XYZ file of C-alpha atoms in Angstrom:
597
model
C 13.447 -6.748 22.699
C 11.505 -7.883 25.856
C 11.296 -11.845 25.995
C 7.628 -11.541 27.809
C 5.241 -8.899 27.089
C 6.929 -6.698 29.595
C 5.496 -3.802 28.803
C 3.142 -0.861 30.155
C -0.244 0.261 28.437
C -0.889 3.815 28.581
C -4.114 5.558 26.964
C -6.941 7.830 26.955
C -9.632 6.240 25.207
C -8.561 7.433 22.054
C -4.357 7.366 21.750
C -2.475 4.520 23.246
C 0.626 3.188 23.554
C 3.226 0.404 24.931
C 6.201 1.299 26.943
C 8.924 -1.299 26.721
C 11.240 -2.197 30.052
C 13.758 0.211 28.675
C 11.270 3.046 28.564
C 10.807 2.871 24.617
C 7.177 3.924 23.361
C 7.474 -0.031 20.984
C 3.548 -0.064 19.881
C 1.501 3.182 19.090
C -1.599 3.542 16.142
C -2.705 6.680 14.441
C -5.254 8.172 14.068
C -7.031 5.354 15.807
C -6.097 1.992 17.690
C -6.596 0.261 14.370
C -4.281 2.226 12.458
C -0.884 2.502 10.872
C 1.296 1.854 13.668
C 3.760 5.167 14.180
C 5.679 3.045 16.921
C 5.584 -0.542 15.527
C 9.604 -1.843 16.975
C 7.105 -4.424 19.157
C 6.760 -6.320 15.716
C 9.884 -5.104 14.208
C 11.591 -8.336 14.545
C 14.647 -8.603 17.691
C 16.505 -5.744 16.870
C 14.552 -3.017 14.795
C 16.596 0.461 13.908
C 12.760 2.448 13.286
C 9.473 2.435 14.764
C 10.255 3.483 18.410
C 10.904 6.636 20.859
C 13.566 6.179 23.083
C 15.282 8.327 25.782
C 18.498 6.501 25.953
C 21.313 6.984 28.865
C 24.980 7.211 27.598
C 26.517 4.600 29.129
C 25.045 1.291 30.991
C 21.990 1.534 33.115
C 19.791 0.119 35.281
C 15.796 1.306 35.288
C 12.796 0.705 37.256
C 9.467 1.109 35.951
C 5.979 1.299 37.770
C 2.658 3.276 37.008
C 1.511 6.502 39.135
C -0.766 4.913 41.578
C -4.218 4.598 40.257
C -3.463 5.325 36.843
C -1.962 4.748 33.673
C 0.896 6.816 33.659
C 4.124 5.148 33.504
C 7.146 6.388 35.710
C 10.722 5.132 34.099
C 13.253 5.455 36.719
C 17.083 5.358 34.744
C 20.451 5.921 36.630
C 23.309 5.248 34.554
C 26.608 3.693 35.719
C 27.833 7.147 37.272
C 25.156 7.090 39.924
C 23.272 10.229 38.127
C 19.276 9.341 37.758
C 16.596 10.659 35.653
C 12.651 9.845 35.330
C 10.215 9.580 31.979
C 7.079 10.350 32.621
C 4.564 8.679 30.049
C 1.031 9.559 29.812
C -1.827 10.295 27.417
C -4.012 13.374 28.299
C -7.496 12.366 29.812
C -9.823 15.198 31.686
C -12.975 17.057 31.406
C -12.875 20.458 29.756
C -15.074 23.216 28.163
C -17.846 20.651 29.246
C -16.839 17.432 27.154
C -13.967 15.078 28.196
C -10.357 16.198 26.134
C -8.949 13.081 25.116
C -7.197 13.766 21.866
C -5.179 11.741 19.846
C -1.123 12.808 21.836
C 1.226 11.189 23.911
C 3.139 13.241 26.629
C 6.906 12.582 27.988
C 7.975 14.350 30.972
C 12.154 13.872 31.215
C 13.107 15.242 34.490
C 16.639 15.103 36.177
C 17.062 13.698 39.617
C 20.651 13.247 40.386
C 24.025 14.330 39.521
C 24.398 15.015 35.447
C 22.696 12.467 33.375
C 23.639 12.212 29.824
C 20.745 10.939 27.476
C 19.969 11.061 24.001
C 16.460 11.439 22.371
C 15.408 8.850 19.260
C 11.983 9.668 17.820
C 11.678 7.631 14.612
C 7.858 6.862 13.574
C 7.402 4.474 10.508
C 4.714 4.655 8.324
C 2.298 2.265 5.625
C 2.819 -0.719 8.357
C 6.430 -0.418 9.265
C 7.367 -0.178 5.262
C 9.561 3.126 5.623
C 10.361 5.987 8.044
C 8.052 9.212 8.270
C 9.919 11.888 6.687
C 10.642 14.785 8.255
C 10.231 19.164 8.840
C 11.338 21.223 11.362
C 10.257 24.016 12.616
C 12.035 26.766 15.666
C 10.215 24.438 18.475
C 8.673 21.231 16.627
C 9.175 18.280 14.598
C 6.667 17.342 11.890
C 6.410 13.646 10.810
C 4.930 12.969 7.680
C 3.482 10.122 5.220
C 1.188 8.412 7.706
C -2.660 8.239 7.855
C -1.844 10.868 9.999
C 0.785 13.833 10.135
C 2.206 14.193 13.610
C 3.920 17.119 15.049
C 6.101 17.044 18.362
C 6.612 20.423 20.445
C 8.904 20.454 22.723
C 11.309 22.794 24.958
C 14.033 20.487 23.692
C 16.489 22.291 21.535
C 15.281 20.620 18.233
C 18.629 19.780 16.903
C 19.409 17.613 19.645
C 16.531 15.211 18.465
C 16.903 15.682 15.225
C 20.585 14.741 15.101
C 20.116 12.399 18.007
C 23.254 13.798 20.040
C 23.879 12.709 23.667
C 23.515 16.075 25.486
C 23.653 16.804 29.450
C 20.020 16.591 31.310
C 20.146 19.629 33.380
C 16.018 21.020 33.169
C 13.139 19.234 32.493
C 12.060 18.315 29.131
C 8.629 18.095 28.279
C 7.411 17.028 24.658
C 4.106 16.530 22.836
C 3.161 14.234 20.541
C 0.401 14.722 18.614
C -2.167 15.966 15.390
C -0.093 18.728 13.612
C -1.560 21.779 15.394
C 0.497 24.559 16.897
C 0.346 24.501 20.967
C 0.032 27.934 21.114
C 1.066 27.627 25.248
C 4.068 27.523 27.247
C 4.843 23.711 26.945
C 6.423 22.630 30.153
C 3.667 24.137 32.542
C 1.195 22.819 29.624
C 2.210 19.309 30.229
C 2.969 19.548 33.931
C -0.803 20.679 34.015
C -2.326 17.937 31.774
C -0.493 15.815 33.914
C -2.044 16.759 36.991
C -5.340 16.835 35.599
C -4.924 13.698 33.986
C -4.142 12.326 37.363
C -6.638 13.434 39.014
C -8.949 12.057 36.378
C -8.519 8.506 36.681
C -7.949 8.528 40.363
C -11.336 10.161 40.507
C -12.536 7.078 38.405
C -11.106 4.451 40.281
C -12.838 6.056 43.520
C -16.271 4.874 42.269
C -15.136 1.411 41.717
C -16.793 -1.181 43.534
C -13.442 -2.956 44.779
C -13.079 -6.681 46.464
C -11.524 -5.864 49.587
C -8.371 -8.504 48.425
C -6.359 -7.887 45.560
C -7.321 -4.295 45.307
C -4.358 -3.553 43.090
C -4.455 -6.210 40.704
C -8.724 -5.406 40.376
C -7.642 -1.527 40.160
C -4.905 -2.368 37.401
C -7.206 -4.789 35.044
C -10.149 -2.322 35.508
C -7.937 0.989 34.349
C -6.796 -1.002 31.277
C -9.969 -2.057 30.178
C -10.859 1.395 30.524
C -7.988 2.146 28.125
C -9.056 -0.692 25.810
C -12.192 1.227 24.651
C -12.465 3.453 21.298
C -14.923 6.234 23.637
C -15.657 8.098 20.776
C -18.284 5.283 19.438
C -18.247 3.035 22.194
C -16.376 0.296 21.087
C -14.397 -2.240 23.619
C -11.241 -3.721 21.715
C -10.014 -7.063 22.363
C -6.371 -6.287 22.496
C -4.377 -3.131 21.619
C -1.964 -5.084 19.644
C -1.725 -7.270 16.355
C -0.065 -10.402 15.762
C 1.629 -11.458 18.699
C 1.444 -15.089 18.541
C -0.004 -17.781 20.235
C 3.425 -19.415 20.832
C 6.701 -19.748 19.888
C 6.849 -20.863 16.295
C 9.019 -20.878 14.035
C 7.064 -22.321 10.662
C 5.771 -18.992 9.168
C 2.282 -20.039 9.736
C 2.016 -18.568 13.639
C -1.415 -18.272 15.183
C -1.229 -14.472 14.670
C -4.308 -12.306 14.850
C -4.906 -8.357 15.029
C -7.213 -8.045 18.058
C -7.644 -4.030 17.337
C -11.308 -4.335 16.632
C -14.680 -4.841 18.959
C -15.976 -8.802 19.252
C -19.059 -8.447 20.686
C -18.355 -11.540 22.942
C -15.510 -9.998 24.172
C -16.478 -6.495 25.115
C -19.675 -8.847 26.458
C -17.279 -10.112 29.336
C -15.721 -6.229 29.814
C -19.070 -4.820 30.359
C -20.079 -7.854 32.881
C -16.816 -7.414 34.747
C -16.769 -3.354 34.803
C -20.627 -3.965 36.034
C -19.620 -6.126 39.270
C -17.329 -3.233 39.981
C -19.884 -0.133 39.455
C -18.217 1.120 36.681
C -21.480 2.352 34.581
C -19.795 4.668 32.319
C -18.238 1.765 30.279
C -21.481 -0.239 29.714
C -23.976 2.969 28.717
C -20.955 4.089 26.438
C -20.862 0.847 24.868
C -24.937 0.145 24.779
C -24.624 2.958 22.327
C -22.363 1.365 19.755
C -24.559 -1.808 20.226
C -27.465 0.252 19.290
C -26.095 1.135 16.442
C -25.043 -2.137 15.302
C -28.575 -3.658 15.911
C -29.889 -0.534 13.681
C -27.304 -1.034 11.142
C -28.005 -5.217 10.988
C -32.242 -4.404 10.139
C -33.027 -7.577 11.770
C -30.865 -9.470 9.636
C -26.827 -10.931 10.159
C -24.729 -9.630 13.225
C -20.867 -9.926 12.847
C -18.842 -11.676 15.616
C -16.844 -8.641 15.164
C -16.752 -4.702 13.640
C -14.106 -2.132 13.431
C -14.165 0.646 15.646
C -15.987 3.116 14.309
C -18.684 0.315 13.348
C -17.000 -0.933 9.838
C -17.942 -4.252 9.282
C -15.547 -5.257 6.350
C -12.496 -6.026 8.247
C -10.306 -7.123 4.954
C -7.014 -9.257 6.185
C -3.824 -8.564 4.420
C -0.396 -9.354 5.248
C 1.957 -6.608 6.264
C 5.384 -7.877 5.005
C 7.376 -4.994 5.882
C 7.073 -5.752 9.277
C 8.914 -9.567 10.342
C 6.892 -9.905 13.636
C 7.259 -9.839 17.224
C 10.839 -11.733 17.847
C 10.679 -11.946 13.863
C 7.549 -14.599 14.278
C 5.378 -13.117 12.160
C 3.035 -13.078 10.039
C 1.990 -9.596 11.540
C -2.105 -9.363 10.114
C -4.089 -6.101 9.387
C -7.892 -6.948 9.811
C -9.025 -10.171 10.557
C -11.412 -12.853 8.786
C -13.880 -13.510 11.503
C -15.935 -10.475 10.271
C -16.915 -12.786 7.374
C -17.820 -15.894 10.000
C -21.088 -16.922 11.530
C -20.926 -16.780 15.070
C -24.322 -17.179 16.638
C -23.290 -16.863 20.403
C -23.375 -13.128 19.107
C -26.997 -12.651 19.804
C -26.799 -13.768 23.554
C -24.136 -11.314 23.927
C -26.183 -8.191 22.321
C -28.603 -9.135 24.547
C -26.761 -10.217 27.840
C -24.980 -6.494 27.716
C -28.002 -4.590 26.836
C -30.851 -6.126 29.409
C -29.266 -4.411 31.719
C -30.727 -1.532 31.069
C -33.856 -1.946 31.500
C -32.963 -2.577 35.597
C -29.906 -0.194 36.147
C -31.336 3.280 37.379
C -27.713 4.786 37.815
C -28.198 5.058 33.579
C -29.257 8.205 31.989
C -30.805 6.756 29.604
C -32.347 3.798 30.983
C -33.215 1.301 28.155
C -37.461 1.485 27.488
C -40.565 -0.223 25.208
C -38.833 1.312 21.354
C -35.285 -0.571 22.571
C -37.051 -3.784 23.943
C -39.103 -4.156 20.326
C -35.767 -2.899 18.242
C -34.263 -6.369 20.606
C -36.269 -8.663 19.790
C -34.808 -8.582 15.971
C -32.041 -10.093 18.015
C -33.928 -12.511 19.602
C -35.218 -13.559 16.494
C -32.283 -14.430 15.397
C -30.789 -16.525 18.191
C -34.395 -18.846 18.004
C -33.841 -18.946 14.342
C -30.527 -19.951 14.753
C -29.788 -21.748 18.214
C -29.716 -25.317 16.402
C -27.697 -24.160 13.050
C -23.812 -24.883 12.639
C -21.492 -22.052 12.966
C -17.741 -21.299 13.585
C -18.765 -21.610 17.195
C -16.714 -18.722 19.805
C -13.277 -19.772 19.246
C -13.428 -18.794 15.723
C -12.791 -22.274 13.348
C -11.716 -21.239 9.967
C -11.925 -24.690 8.582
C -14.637 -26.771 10.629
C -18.150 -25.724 11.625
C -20.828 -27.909 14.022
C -23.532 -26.492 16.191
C -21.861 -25.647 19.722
C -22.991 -25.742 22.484
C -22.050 -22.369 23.768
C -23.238 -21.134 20.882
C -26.890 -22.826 21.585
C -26.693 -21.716 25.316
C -25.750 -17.776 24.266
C -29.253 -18.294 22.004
C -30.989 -19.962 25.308
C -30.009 -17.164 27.323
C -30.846 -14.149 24.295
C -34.357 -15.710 24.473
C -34.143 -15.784 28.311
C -33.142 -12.022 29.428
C -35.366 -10.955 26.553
C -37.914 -12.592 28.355
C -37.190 -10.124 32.025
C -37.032 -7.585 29.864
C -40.450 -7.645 28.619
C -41.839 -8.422 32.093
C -39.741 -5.530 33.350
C -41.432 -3.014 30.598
C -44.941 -4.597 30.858
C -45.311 -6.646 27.900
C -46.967 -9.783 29.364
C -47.715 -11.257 26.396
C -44.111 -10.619 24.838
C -42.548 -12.503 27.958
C -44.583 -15.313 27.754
C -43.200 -16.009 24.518
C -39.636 -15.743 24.778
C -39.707 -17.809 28.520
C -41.834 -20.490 26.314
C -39.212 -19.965 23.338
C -36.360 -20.136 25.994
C -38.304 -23.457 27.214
C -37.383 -24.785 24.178
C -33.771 -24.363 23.136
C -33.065 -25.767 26.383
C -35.510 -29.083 25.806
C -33.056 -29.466 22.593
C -29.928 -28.345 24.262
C -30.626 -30.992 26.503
C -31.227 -33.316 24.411
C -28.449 -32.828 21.857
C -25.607 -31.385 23.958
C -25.860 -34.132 27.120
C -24.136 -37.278 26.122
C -25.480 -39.578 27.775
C -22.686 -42.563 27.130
C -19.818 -40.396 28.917
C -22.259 -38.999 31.747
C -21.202 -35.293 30.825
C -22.329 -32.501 28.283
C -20.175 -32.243 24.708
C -18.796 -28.834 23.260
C -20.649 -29.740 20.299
C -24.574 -31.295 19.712
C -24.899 -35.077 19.074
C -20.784 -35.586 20.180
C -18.396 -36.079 22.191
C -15.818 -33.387 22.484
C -14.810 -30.850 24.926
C -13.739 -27.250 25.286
C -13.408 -25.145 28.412
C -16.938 -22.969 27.136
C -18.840 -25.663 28.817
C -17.604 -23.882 32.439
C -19.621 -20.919 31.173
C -23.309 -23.439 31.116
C -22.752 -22.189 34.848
C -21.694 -18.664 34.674
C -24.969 -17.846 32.089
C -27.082 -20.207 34.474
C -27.972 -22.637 31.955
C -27.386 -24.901 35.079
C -26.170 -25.151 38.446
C -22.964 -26.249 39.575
C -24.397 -28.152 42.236
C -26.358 -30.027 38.879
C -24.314 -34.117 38.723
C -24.314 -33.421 35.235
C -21.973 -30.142 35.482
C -20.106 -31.971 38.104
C -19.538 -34.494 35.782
C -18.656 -32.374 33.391
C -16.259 -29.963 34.852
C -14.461 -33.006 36.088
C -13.986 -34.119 32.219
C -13.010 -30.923 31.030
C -10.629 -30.854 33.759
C -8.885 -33.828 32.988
C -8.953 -33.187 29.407
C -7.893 -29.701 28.848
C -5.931 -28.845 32.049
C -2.021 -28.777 32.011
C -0.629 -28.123 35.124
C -2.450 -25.305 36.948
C -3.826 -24.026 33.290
C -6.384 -24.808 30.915
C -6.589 -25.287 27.292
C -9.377 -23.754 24.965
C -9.750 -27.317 23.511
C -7.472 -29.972 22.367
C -8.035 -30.946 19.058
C -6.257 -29.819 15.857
C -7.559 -26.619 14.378
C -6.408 -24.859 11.091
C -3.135 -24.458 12.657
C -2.582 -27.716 14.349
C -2.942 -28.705 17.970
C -2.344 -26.028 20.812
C 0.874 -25.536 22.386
C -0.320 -22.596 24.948
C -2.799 -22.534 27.641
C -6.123 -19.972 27.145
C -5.902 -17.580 30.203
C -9.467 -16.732 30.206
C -10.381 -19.981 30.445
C -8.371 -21.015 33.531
C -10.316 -18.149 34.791
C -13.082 -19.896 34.079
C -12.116 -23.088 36.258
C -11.121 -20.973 39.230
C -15.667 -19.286 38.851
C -16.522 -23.401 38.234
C -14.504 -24.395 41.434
C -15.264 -22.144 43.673
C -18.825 -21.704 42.605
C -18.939 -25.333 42.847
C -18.140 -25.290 46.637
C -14.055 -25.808 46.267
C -12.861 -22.684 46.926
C -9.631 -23.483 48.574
C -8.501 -24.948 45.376
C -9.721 -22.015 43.517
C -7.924 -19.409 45.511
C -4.996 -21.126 45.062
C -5.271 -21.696 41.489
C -5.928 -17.634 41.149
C -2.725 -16.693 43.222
C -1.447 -19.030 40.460
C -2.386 -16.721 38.055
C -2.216 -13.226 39.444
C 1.669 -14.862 39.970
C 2.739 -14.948 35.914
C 1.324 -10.788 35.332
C 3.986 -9.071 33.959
C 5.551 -6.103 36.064
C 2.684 -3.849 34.975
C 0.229 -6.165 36.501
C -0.928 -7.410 33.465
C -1.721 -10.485 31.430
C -1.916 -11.350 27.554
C -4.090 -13.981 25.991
C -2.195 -17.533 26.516
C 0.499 -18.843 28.289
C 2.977 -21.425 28.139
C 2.290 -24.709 29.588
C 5.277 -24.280 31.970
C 3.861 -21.082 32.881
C 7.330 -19.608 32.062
C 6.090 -16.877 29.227
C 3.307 -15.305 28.005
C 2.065 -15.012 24.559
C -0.882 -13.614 22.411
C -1.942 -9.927 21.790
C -1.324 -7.840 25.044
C -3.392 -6.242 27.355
C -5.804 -9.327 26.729
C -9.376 -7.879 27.796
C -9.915 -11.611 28.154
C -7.671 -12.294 31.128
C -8.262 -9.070 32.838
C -11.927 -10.298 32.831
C -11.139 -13.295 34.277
C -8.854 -11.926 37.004
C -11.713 -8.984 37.720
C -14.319 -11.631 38.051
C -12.557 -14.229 40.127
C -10.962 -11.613 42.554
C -14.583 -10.599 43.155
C -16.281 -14.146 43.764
C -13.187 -15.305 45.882
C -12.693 -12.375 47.777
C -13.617 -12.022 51.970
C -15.876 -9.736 52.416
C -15.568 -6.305 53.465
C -17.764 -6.781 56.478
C -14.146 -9.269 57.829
C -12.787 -6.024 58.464
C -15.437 -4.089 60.142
């Protein structure tokens, strides 16, 4: 198995996968990102015999691996130790048809001979029930159907079947194209099928990148984050997942009791910081697509409790169990199904609502520019967050065992009451405005006086103390206050010295449920490199980001934490996180395009 997340994301906003650096599909849900994983090797432990599909060289190899340019279509380039080459294309279909975008739940491979006579092998073995026994099996004259999942699946292909079935090494002399997908007939020729869904699908996302708003440095590295964010949302309700993975842990650890999460659900924070870094780019679709599932979730809540976090298609029980058939990525597991924070209180929540939804009352590009009905239905929000800004909580790193009233979570209230107070200006309602700036006025007279400790010089994670966590960079990036403010100064400096190791940044410190951290917080180095440069040092904070965009795996990527060596990466993978954080600082830290003119 790879030793460092080395592995490529494909998608379509509905089926996605992980390609490993041997061109394995490791890590693939059905029928949704949250479900049984089909492909689950990635947590199979170091050597798993199921849960993977493999085109496999007889013999030794060597392979190179890169993505189609603008897209998220993975190229596998394999010559074996004769000098004879062959290439897997991996992709999941994504263009318009008939009027509505075709994005269904199937993964496409492509095998296509290059050189001289390769000799492969095909392994297609899907697991079901969370890795606890392998799909059984039917065959048909051109397809495979695999059965016992939440979901039947059905590969056509112009492979002879047998060859699959029996897994025989066999001579590569045509193309091979297969589908993978809901068990429907393709009533259609299947290699110029695929070859055109290919094509199309190209075309697609290069067409999407086109209207992004792109730094004029780092294009690629902006282009790569922003086409797996893309892939990181559930279109079909909106919803922005945190990770497409579960329970790849914080670090190395070896105790049974790893920091091990499943990230396949929305957080509202999270998807928050998608939509603001999509925005700085252009990329509308992603924020009106995802106003709608926040609609419904403010509907659905009746001016009552908002989860940190809700499944996909808007669930909000989000039971955790254990899967024990499955020992965990490198055998570290735990591996979790659902997660606990559905059950916390989290009242940052209501600054994010309202931070990704204001928005729409400005942006004419919508087409369905937010009015007076979704301004009143928002102010059940607000409520909240005045109700709430002083109250304990679990605060937005998610404290099973501890609560205290944050600071960021205040702030996130602050700035609910804030943009709710543009809003209503923006939509007429005088008198509306002048209560939530006067209500604003006020959470910030207690933050103020709660948050700022006045013995240290420098503002505390947490009201009437003293600690620190890197959310106190964000007092800046909500403008709670400026940079240029002694107080932040003072602050960032503290936070520096107290969470940074080496070029990266802790989330905090102090001993959680779990013990004390032993892996940097991407995001929040991200974080120092907005604080520094927005604070006037941006020499240090370009170097600190070429620091960063350095440890992305080959696929240009990043996962949630990183070890304080920066030698490997850890957490769920593709992080939405990090590729915020690289998004954002590429775009702050870039020259202008006007340099070039």
């Amino acid at each position: 198995m790879t030793q460092n997340l080395e592995l490529f994301p494909l998608g379509n906003c509905a089926a996605s996968a992980l390609v490993d650096g041997s061109g394995r599909m490791v890590w693939a849900c059905a029928p949704r990102v949250d479900g049984d994983p089909f492909f689950c090797a990635l947590l199979g432990g170091d050597d798993p015999s199921d849960g993977f599909w493999a085109v496999e060289s007889e013999g030794r190899a060597t392979v190179r691996q890169s993505y189609l340019r603008n897209t998220p279509i993975v190229r596998t380039e394999v010559t074996d130790e004769n000098g004879a080459r062959y290439e897997i294309v991996d992709f999941a279909p994504r263009y318009r048809q008939f009027g509505r975008m075709y994005r269904p739940m199937s993964l496409i491979r492509i095998i296509r001979p290059l050189a001289g006579a390769p000799r492969i092998r095909i392994r297609l073995r899907p697991m079901v029930q969370y890795g606890k026994a392998p799909a059984e099996q039917t065959q048909g004259s051109n397809h495979i159907r695999y059965v016992g999942g939440e979901m039947t699946l059905r590969l056509t292909t112009d492979c002879p079947i047998t060859h699959i079935a029996e897994e025989r090494y066999f001579r590569l002399e045509e193309p091979i194209s297969m589908f993978l997908g809901a068990d429907e007939g393709l009533n259609a020729d299947i290699a110029s099928t695929a070859a055109r869904m290919l094509h199309e699908t190209s075309d697609y996302w290069r067409s999407w990148v086109r209207t992004l708003s792109v730094p004029l440095e780092w294009q690629e590295a902006v282009i790569r984050a922003a086409i797996t964010l893309k892939l990181c949302a559930y279109e079909e309700t909106g919803a922005i997942v945190a990770a497409l993975t579960t329970s790849i842990p914080e670090h190395h650890d070896e105790s049974g009791q790893a920091r091990n999460w499943d990230y396949r659900y929305c957080w509202l924070r999270d998807a928050y910081y998608v939509v603001q870094a999509l925005n700085r780019l252009g990329a509308a679709d992603m924020l009106e697509n995802y106003l709608g599932y926040l609609r419904n979730l403010v509907d659905q809540a009746k001016g009552g409790h908002v989860q940190p976090v809700y499944g996909v298609g808007l669930e909000p029980a989000l039971i955790e169990w254990i899967a024990k058939d499955l020992p965990g990525y490198r055998g570290m597991g735990p591996v979790r199904v659902g997660n606990q924070a559905h059950e916390h209180q989290q009242y940052d929540v209501y600054g994010q609502i309202v931070l990704s939804t204001v928005q729409a009352f400005f942006d004419e590009r919508l087409f369905r520019p937010a009015n007076i009905d979704d301004f009143r239905n928002l102010e059940a929000i607000g409520e909240r967050a005045w109700e709430l800004h002083d109250k304990p909580d679990a605060g937005l790193w998610e404290f099973r065992g501890r609560e205290a009233v944050h600071t960021y979570s205040s702030v996130m209230c602050w700035a609910a009451c804030d943009r709710l107070g543009n809003a209503a200006q923006k939509v007429g309602l005088l008198d509306r405005a002048s209560v939530w700036n006067g209500r604003a006025a006020q959470i910030r007279k207690v933050i103020e006086a709660r948050a700022w400790n006045a013995e240290l010089g420098r503002y505390s994670a947490d009201f009437d103390g003293d600690t620190l966590d890197a959310s106190l960079l964000q007092l800046i990036d909500v403008r709670f206050t400026s940079p240029k403010d002694p107080r932040m100064a003072a602050t960032m400096e503290a936070v520096q010295q107290g969470l940074r190791r080496g070029p990266f940044m802790l989330r905090y410190d102090i001993p959680d449920d779990f013990g004390a951290p032993q892996t940097a917080f991407n995001f929040c180095t991200f974080w120092l490199i907005e604080a520094l440069h927005l604070s006037g040092r941006s020499d240090e904070a370009r170097t600190l980001f070429e620091e960063m965009l350095a440890r992305r795996t080959t696929a240009g990527l990043l996962s949630e934490d990183i070890s304080f060596d920066g030698g490997e990466l850890w957490g769920n993978y593709p992080q939405t996180y990090s590729l915020v954080g690289l998004i954002n600082c590429a775009s702050l830290l870039s020259k202008p395009w006007v340099s070039v003119r």
